[in-house]
Amino acid sequence: MNQKFIDELKSVLDESQILMNEPMNQHTSFRVGGPADLFLKPEADQIGKVIQMCQQFGMPYLILGNGSNLLVVDEGIRGVVIEIGSHLSQLSLNKNQITVGAGTLLSSCANYAASNGLSGMEFAARIPGSIGGAVTMNAGAYGGEMKDILKEVTVVTKQGKQRTINREELQMGYRNSDIQKYNYVVLEAILELEPKEETFIRQYMKELSLKRTSKQPLEYPSAGSTFKRPEGFFAGKLIMDTGLSGYRVGGAMVSEKHCGFVINYDHASAKDIRTLIQEVREAVYEKYQIWLEPEVKIIEQNLEI
């Protein structure tokens, strides 16, 4: 790691915000992944400067939210991880709009909305991610997506500049958006919701929670749905009909409860999980001529600049 780069970082960040060789298995929902060379925890007003420094020194970097959609390889990350975490978790209310920091958990935001009699976030109440990641990938469940409730988002560009973008400009589609395309970093979002009775909202949230608990393997580490839904099909059913329910590679397994989930069943390595994902893809293609596209983002040892 470039010592001059680290010295420059120390002119912006406190030493407590700079961690060396940080194990990534502590920061991903799969609970796997080797150490990152440098793990940074900047405040909102420091992120732009940190990104500018990374660009200046040619340092590859990864933006990390709640780590609920990532698979980091066992060798770790040769580069910089920039965490957008709980230090960016502010919430404020203006009539039917909530301004929310990128590090806020979806569950916290959904509960805040319910407490203020605002509906529209119920679908996200049990998604194990943060607002920043959810907006970036247009997360969704049970018929709802982030694009349905997003009004605008404030981001940091690759040049380290802040920019506010409205929903219509973001080209939000199924599990993607221009935020991914241009490698923007989400700082905060404004969500536009609908007034409803809190009791009604809570009841709907309870119904969705029970549905999720009954159908998903929440008792094991995973990254949620492993594959995107192929047009006209359901990934889980294709995998089940291929005969892969319970199929294992090392400590990784296709969930018997929901075949759309690859789980860390028994101290899996990242290699176990990655191999299983590929073998599932190949088996489904051999039977149905459909390539399943991973929804999980696989983070290689050497980050792209």
PDB file of C-alpha atoms in Angstrom, residues 15-215:
ATOM      1  CA  GLU A  15      -6.776   7.306  12.422  1.00  0.00           C
ATOM      2  CA  SER A  16      -9.897   5.617  13.818  1.00  0.00           C
ATOM      3  CA  GLN A  17     -11.448   5.925  10.339  1.00  0.00           C
ATOM      4  CA  ILE A  18      -8.549   4.084   8.664  1.00  0.00           C
ATOM      5  CA  LEU A  19      -8.286   0.329   9.181  1.00  0.00           C
ATOM      6  CA  MET A  20      -5.556  -1.891   7.740  1.00  0.00           C
ATOM      7  CA  ASN A  21      -6.083  -5.520   6.683  1.00  0.00           C
ATOM      8  CA  GLU A  22      -9.715  -5.477   7.793  1.00  0.00           C
ATOM      9  CA  PRO A  23     -11.383  -8.934   7.460  1.00  0.00           C
ATOM     10  CA  MET A  24     -14.279  -8.633   5.041  1.00  0.00           C
ATOM     11  CA  ASN A  25     -16.118 -11.602   6.548  1.00  0.00           C
ATOM     12  CA  GLN A  26     -17.131  -9.146   9.263  1.00  0.00           C
ATOM     13  CA  HIS A  27     -18.795  -6.862   6.724  1.00  0.00           C
ATOM     14  CA  THR A  28     -20.728  -9.168   4.374  1.00  0.00           C
ATOM     15  CA  SER A  29     -23.916 -11.138   4.981  1.00  0.00           C
ATOM     16  CA  PHE A  30     -22.326 -14.293   3.504  1.00  0.00           C
ATOM     17  CA  ARG A  31     -19.789 -14.075   6.369  1.00  0.00           C
ATOM     18  CA  VAL A  32     -16.904 -14.907   4.051  1.00  0.00           C
ATOM     19  CA  GLY A  33     -14.058 -12.951   2.451  1.00  0.00           C
ATOM     20  CA  GLY A  34     -10.427 -12.222   3.175  1.00  0.00           C
ATOM     21  CA  PRO A  35      -8.892  -8.934   4.371  1.00  0.00           C
ATOM     22  CA  ALA A  36      -9.038  -5.592   2.587  1.00  0.00           C
ATOM     23  CA  ASP A  37      -5.737  -3.732   2.359  1.00  0.00           C
ATOM     24  CA  LEU A  38      -7.396  -0.511   3.483  1.00  0.00           C
ATOM     25  CA  PHE A  39     -10.872  -0.046   4.984  1.00  0.00           C
ATOM     26  CA  LEU A  40     -12.078   3.554   5.310  1.00  0.00           C
ATOM     27  CA  LYS A  41     -15.040   4.950   7.250  1.00  0.00           C
ATOM     28  CA  PRO A  42     -15.466   8.550   6.041  1.00  0.00           C
ATOM     29  CA  GLU A  43     -18.210  10.957   7.040  1.00  0.00           C
ATOM     30  CA  ALA A  44     -20.525  12.299   4.344  1.00  0.00           C
ATOM     31  CA  ASP A  45     -18.502  15.479   3.803  1.00  0.00           C
ATOM     32  CA  GLN A  46     -15.240  13.495   3.511  1.00  0.00           C
ATOM     33  CA  ILE A  47     -16.321  10.997   0.852  1.00  0.00           C
ATOM     34  CA  GLY A  48     -15.749  13.266  -2.131  1.00  0.00           C
ATOM     35  CA  LYS A  49     -12.224  14.103  -1.010  1.00  0.00           C
ATOM     36  CA  VAL A  50     -11.406  10.441  -0.364  1.00  0.00           C
ATOM     37  CA  ILE A  51     -12.576   9.479  -3.857  1.00  0.00           C
ATOM     38  CA  GLN A  52     -10.526  12.304  -5.363  1.00  0.00           C
ATOM     39  CA  MET A  53      -7.452  10.967  -3.541  1.00  0.00           C
ATOM     40  CA  CYS A  54      -8.102   7.447  -4.806  1.00  0.00           C
ATOM     41  CA  GLN A  55      -8.292   8.815  -8.357  1.00  0.00           C
ATOM     42  CA  GLN A  56      -5.165  10.915  -7.888  1.00  0.00           C
ATOM     43  CA  PHE A  57      -3.078   7.965  -6.657  1.00  0.00           C
ATOM     44  CA  GLY A  58      -4.649   5.405  -9.009  1.00  0.00           C
ATOM     45  CA  MET A  59      -6.014   3.421  -6.080  1.00  0.00           C
ATOM     46  CA  PRO A  60      -8.907   1.071  -6.933  1.00  0.00           C
ATOM     47  CA  TYR A  61     -11.802   1.319  -4.500  1.00  0.00           C
ATOM     48  CA  LEU A  62     -15.021  -0.475  -3.576  1.00  0.00           C
ATOM     49  CA  ILE A  63     -18.045   1.256  -2.091  1.00  0.00           C
ATOM     50  CA  LEU A  64     -19.517  -0.873   0.704  1.00  0.00           C
ATOM     51  CA  GLY A  65     -22.973  -0.493   2.203  1.00  0.00           C
ATOM     52  CA  ASN A  66     -24.403  -3.213   4.413  1.00  0.00           C
ATOM     53  CA  GLY A  67     -22.559  -5.939   2.461  1.00  0.00           C
ATOM     54  CA  SER A  68     -25.777  -7.867   1.886  1.00  0.00           C
ATOM     55  CA  ASN A  69     -25.300  -8.441  -1.845  1.00  0.00           C
ATOM     56  CA  LEU A  70     -21.564  -9.143  -2.072  1.00  0.00           C
ATOM     57  CA  LEU A  71     -19.285 -12.144  -2.282  1.00  0.00           C
ATOM     58  CA  VAL A  72     -15.680 -11.188  -1.490  1.00  0.00           C
ATOM     59  CA  VAL A  73     -13.042 -13.753  -2.490  1.00  0.00           C
ATOM     60  CA  ASP A  74     -11.032 -15.592   0.168  1.00  0.00           C
ATOM     61  CA  GLU A  75      -7.835 -13.775  -0.851  1.00  0.00           C
ATOM     62  CA  GLY A  76      -9.389 -10.475   0.189  1.00  0.00           C
ATOM     63  CA  ILE A  77      -9.158  -7.136  -1.597  1.00  0.00           C
ATOM     64  CA  ARG A  78      -6.025  -5.462  -2.890  1.00  0.00           C
ATOM     65  CA  GLY A  79      -7.284  -1.917  -2.774  1.00  0.00           C
ATOM     66  CA  VAL A  80      -9.506   0.394  -0.765  1.00  0.00           C
ATOM     67  CA  VAL A  81     -12.933  -0.291   0.718  1.00  0.00           C
ATOM     68  CA  ILE A  82     -14.987   2.827   1.488  1.00  0.00           C
ATOM     69  CA  GLU A  83     -17.778   2.070   3.929  1.00  0.00           C
ATOM     70  CA  ILE A  84     -21.041   3.993   3.722  1.00  0.00           C
ATOM     71  CA  GLY A  85     -22.312   2.838   7.089  1.00  0.00           C
ATOM     72  CA  SER A  86     -24.196   3.825  10.206  1.00  0.00           C
ATOM     73  CA  HIS A  87     -22.449   7.205  10.317  1.00  0.00           C
ATOM     74  CA  LEU A  88     -24.644   8.161   7.347  1.00  0.00           C
ATOM     75  CA  SER A  89     -27.957   7.071   8.860  1.00  0.00           C
ATOM     76  CA  GLN A  90     -29.868  10.301   9.453  1.00  0.00           C
ATOM     77  CA  LEU A  91     -33.644  10.439   8.969  1.00  0.00           C
ATOM     78  CA  SER A  92     -35.857  13.520   8.702  1.00  0.00           C
ATOM     79  CA  LEU A  93     -39.478  14.131   7.769  1.00  0.00           C
ATOM     80  CA  ASN A  94     -41.149  16.812   5.647  1.00  0.00           C
ATOM     81  CA  LYS A  95     -44.854  16.074   5.191  1.00  0.00           C
ATOM     82  CA  ASN A  96     -44.962  12.850   3.120  1.00  0.00           C
ATOM     83  CA  GLN A  97     -41.258  12.900   2.240  1.00  0.00           C
ATOM     84  CA  ILE A  98     -38.404  11.275   4.156  1.00  0.00           C
ATOM     85  CA  THR A  99     -34.807  12.364   3.676  1.00  0.00           C
ATOM     86  CA  VAL A 100     -32.624   9.405   4.556  1.00  0.00           C
ATOM     87  CA  GLY A 101     -28.869   8.845   4.707  1.00  0.00           C
ATOM     88  CA  ALA A 102     -27.336   6.179   2.485  1.00  0.00           C
ATOM     89  CA  GLY A 103     -26.126   4.112   5.442  1.00  0.00           C
ATOM     90  CA  THR A 104     -29.587   3.764   6.978  1.00  0.00           C
ATOM     91  CA  LEU A 105     -30.875   0.213   7.081  1.00  0.00           C
ATOM     92  CA  LEU A 106     -34.011  -0.379   5.028  1.00  0.00           C
ATOM     93  CA  SER A 107     -35.677  -1.888   8.090  1.00  0.00           C
ATOM     94  CA  SER A 108     -35.013   1.279  10.127  1.00  0.00           C
ATOM     95  CA  CYS A 109     -36.365   3.511   7.375  1.00  0.00           C
ATOM     96  CA  ALA A 110     -39.475   1.344   6.914  1.00  0.00           C
ATOM     97  CA  ASN A 111     -40.198   1.477  10.632  1.00  0.00           C
ATOM     98  CA  TYR A 112     -39.664   5.241  10.699  1.00  0.00           C
ATOM     99  CA  ALA A 113     -42.106   5.618   7.815  1.00  0.00           C
ATOM    100  CA  ALA A 114     -44.690   3.419   9.548  1.00  0.00           C
ATOM    101  CA  SER A 115     -44.356   5.359  12.804  1.00  0.00           C
ATOM    102  CA  ASN A 116     -45.134   8.535  10.873  1.00  0.00           C
ATOM    103  CA  GLY A 117     -48.119   7.030   9.065  1.00  0.00           C
ATOM    104  CA  LEU A 118     -46.424   6.797   5.669  1.00  0.00           C
ATOM    105  CA  SER A 119     -46.904   3.821   3.376  1.00  0.00           C
ATOM    106  CA  GLY A 120     -44.833   2.553   0.459  1.00  0.00           C
ATOM    107  CA  MET A 121     -41.787   1.070   2.186  1.00  0.00           C
ATOM    108  CA  GLU A 122     -43.466  -2.035   3.540  1.00  0.00           C
ATOM    109  CA  PHE A 123     -41.896  -4.231   0.846  1.00  0.00           C
ATOM    110  CA  ALA A 124     -38.411  -3.239   2.043  1.00  0.00           C
ATOM    111  CA  ALA A 125     -38.906  -3.727   5.777  1.00  0.00           C
ATOM    112  CA  ARG A 126     -37.091  -7.070   5.888  1.00  0.00           C
ATOM    113  CA  ILE A 127     -34.607  -6.628   3.046  1.00  0.00           C
ATOM    114  CA  PRO A 128     -31.199  -6.829   4.787  1.00  0.00           C
ATOM    115  CA  GLY A 129     -29.578  -3.860   3.090  1.00  0.00           C
ATOM    116  CA  SER A 130     -29.034  -0.122   3.327  1.00  0.00           C
ATOM    117  CA  ILE A 131     -30.701   2.730   1.462  1.00  0.00           C
ATOM    118  CA  GLY A 132     -27.609   3.460  -0.619  1.00  0.00           C
ATOM    119  CA  GLY A 133     -27.295  -0.083  -1.919  1.00  0.00           C
ATOM    120  CA  ALA A 134     -31.043  -0.433  -2.404  1.00  0.00           C
ATOM    121  CA  VAL A 135     -31.270   2.703  -4.536  1.00  0.00           C
ATOM    122  CA  THR A 136     -28.151   1.766  -6.498  1.00  0.00           C
ATOM    123  CA  MET A 137     -29.531  -1.627  -7.536  1.00  0.00           C
ATOM    124  CA  ASN A 138     -33.226  -0.670  -7.439  1.00  0.00           C
ATOM    125  CA  ALA A 139     -33.918  -3.324  -4.821  1.00  0.00           C
ATOM    126  CA  GLY A 140     -37.384  -4.773  -4.635  1.00  0.00           C
ATOM    127  CA  ALA A 141     -39.630  -7.441  -3.180  1.00  0.00           C
ATOM    128  CA  TYR A 142     -43.307  -8.425  -3.174  1.00  0.00           C
ATOM    129  CA  GLY A 143     -44.181  -6.189  -6.100  1.00  0.00           C
ATOM    130  CA  GLY A 144     -42.459  -3.047  -4.797  1.00  0.00           C
ATOM    131  CA  GLU A 145     -39.203  -1.438  -5.952  1.00  0.00           C
ATOM    132  CA  MET A 146     -37.169   1.548  -4.821  1.00  0.00           C
ATOM    133  CA  LYS A 147     -38.000   3.407  -8.036  1.00  0.00           C
ATOM    134  CA  ASP A 148     -41.646   3.437  -6.921  1.00  0.00           C
ATOM    135  CA  ILE A 149     -40.879   5.611  -3.899  1.00  0.00           C
ATOM    136  CA  LEU A 150     -37.690   7.502  -4.804  1.00  0.00           C
ATOM    137  CA  LYS A 151     -38.021  11.222  -5.509  1.00  0.00           C
ATOM    138  CA  GLU A 152     -34.361  12.192  -5.834  1.00  0.00           C
ATOM    139  CA  VAL A 153     -30.906  11.134  -4.740  1.00  0.00           C
ATOM    140  CA  THR A 154     -27.719  12.992  -3.840  1.00  0.00           C
ATOM    141  CA  VAL A 155     -24.559  11.282  -5.062  1.00  0.00           C
ATOM    142  CA  VAL A 156     -20.803  11.761  -5.295  1.00  0.00           C
ATOM    143  CA  THR A 157     -19.415  11.300  -8.808  1.00  0.00           C
ATOM    144  CA  LYS A 158     -16.141   9.573  -9.729  1.00  0.00           C
ATOM    145  CA  GLN A 159     -14.606  13.057  -9.801  1.00  0.00           C
ATOM    146  CA  GLY A 160     -15.553  13.548  -6.131  1.00  0.00           C
ATOM    147  CA  LYS A 161     -18.282  16.113  -6.864  1.00  0.00           C
ATOM    148  CA  GLN A 162     -21.769  16.131  -5.336  1.00  0.00           C
ATOM    149  CA  ARG A 163     -24.787  15.982  -7.608  1.00  0.00           C
ATOM    150  CA  THR A 164     -28.538  15.718  -7.010  1.00  0.00           C
ATOM    151  CA  ILE A 165     -30.480  13.620  -9.535  1.00  0.00           C
ATOM    152  CA  ASN A 166     -34.223  13.065  -9.785  1.00  0.00           C
ATOM    153  CA  ARG A 167     -35.729   9.618 -10.280  1.00  0.00           C
ATOM    154  CA  GLU A 168     -36.605  10.154 -13.944  1.00  0.00           C
ATOM    155  CA  GLU A 169     -32.933  10.742 -14.825  1.00  0.00           C
ATOM    156  CA  LEU A 170     -31.693   7.542 -13.198  1.00  0.00           C
ATOM    157  CA  GLN A 171     -32.999   5.004 -15.746  1.00  0.00           C
ATOM    158  CA  MET A 172     -33.953   2.612 -12.966  1.00  0.00           C
ATOM    159  CA  GLY A 173     -34.775  -0.873 -14.231  1.00  0.00           C
ATOM    160  CA  TYR A 174     -34.828  -4.397 -12.853  1.00  0.00           C
ATOM    161  CA  ARG A 175     -31.946  -4.506 -10.370  1.00  0.00           C
ATOM    162  CA  ASN A 176     -30.023  -1.691 -12.050  1.00  0.00           C
ATOM    163  CA  SER A 177     -29.782   2.066 -12.443  1.00  0.00           C
ATOM    164  CA  ASP A 178     -27.501   4.766 -13.796  1.00  0.00           C
ATOM    165  CA  ILE A 179     -25.946   4.909 -10.332  1.00  0.00           C
ATOM    166  CA  GLN A 180     -24.303   1.575 -11.118  1.00  0.00           C
ATOM    167  CA  LYS A 181     -23.529   2.557 -14.691  1.00  0.00           C
ATOM    168  CA  TYR A 182     -21.599   5.688 -13.712  1.00  0.00           C
ATOM    169  CA  ASN A 183     -20.204   4.418 -10.388  1.00  0.00           C
ATOM    170  CA  TYR A 184     -21.896   7.123  -8.342  1.00  0.00           C
ATOM    171  CA  VAL A 185     -21.809   6.934  -4.545  1.00  0.00           C
ATOM    172  CA  VAL A 186     -25.162   7.564  -2.876  1.00  0.00           C
ATOM    173  CA  LEU A 187     -25.084  10.015   0.046  1.00  0.00           C
ATOM    174  CA  GLU A 188     -28.782  10.427   0.733  1.00  0.00           C
ATOM    175  CA  ALA A 189     -32.176   9.957  -0.854  1.00  0.00           C
ATOM    176  CA  ILE A 190     -35.579  11.594  -0.621  1.00  0.00           C
ATOM    177  CA  LEU A 191     -38.440   9.110  -0.561  1.00  0.00           C
ATOM    178  CA  GLU A 192     -42.005  10.148  -1.402  1.00  0.00           C
ATOM    179  CA  LEU A 193     -44.622   8.060   0.400  1.00  0.00           C
ATOM    180  CA  GLU A 194     -48.394   7.992   0.922  1.00  0.00           C
ATOM    181  CA  PRO A 195     -50.209   8.771   4.180  1.00  0.00           C
ATOM    182  CA  LYS A 196     -52.030   5.800   5.714  1.00  0.00           C
ATOM    183  CA  GLU A 197     -53.049   4.596   9.161  1.00  0.00           C
ATOM    184  CA  GLU A 198     -50.091   3.158  11.051  1.00  0.00           C
ATOM    185  CA  THR A 199     -52.115   0.105  12.114  1.00  0.00           C
ATOM    186  CA  PHE A 200     -52.780  -0.766   8.455  1.00  0.00           C
ATOM    187  CA  ILE A 201     -49.104  -0.303   7.563  1.00  0.00           C
ATOM    188  CA  ARG A 202     -47.922  -2.423  10.489  1.00  0.00           C
ATOM    189  CA  GLN A 203     -50.345  -5.201   9.616  1.00  0.00           C
ATOM    190  CA  TYR A 204     -49.124  -5.311   6.019  1.00  0.00           C
ATOM    191  CA  MET A 205     -45.506  -5.320   7.202  1.00  0.00           C
ATOM    192  CA  LYS A 206     -46.320  -8.233   9.511  1.00  0.00           C
ATOM    193  CA  GLU A 207     -47.922 -10.192   6.673  1.00  0.00           C
ATOM    194  CA  LEU A 208     -44.892  -9.699   4.421  1.00  0.00           C
ATOM    195  CA  SER A 209     -42.531 -10.600   7.260  1.00  0.00           C
ATOM    196  CA  LEU A 210     -44.359 -13.866   7.939  1.00  0.00           C
ATOM    197  CA  LYS A 211     -44.319 -14.686   4.229  1.00  0.00           C
ATOM    198  CA  ARG A 212     -40.583 -14.043   4.051  1.00  0.00           C
ATOM    199  CA  THR A 213     -39.816 -16.050   7.183  1.00  0.00           C
ATOM    200  CA  SER A 214     -41.824 -19.030   5.969  1.00  0.00           C
ATOM    201  CA  LYS A 215     -40.238 -19.135   2.506  1.00  0.00           C
TER     202      LYS A 215
END
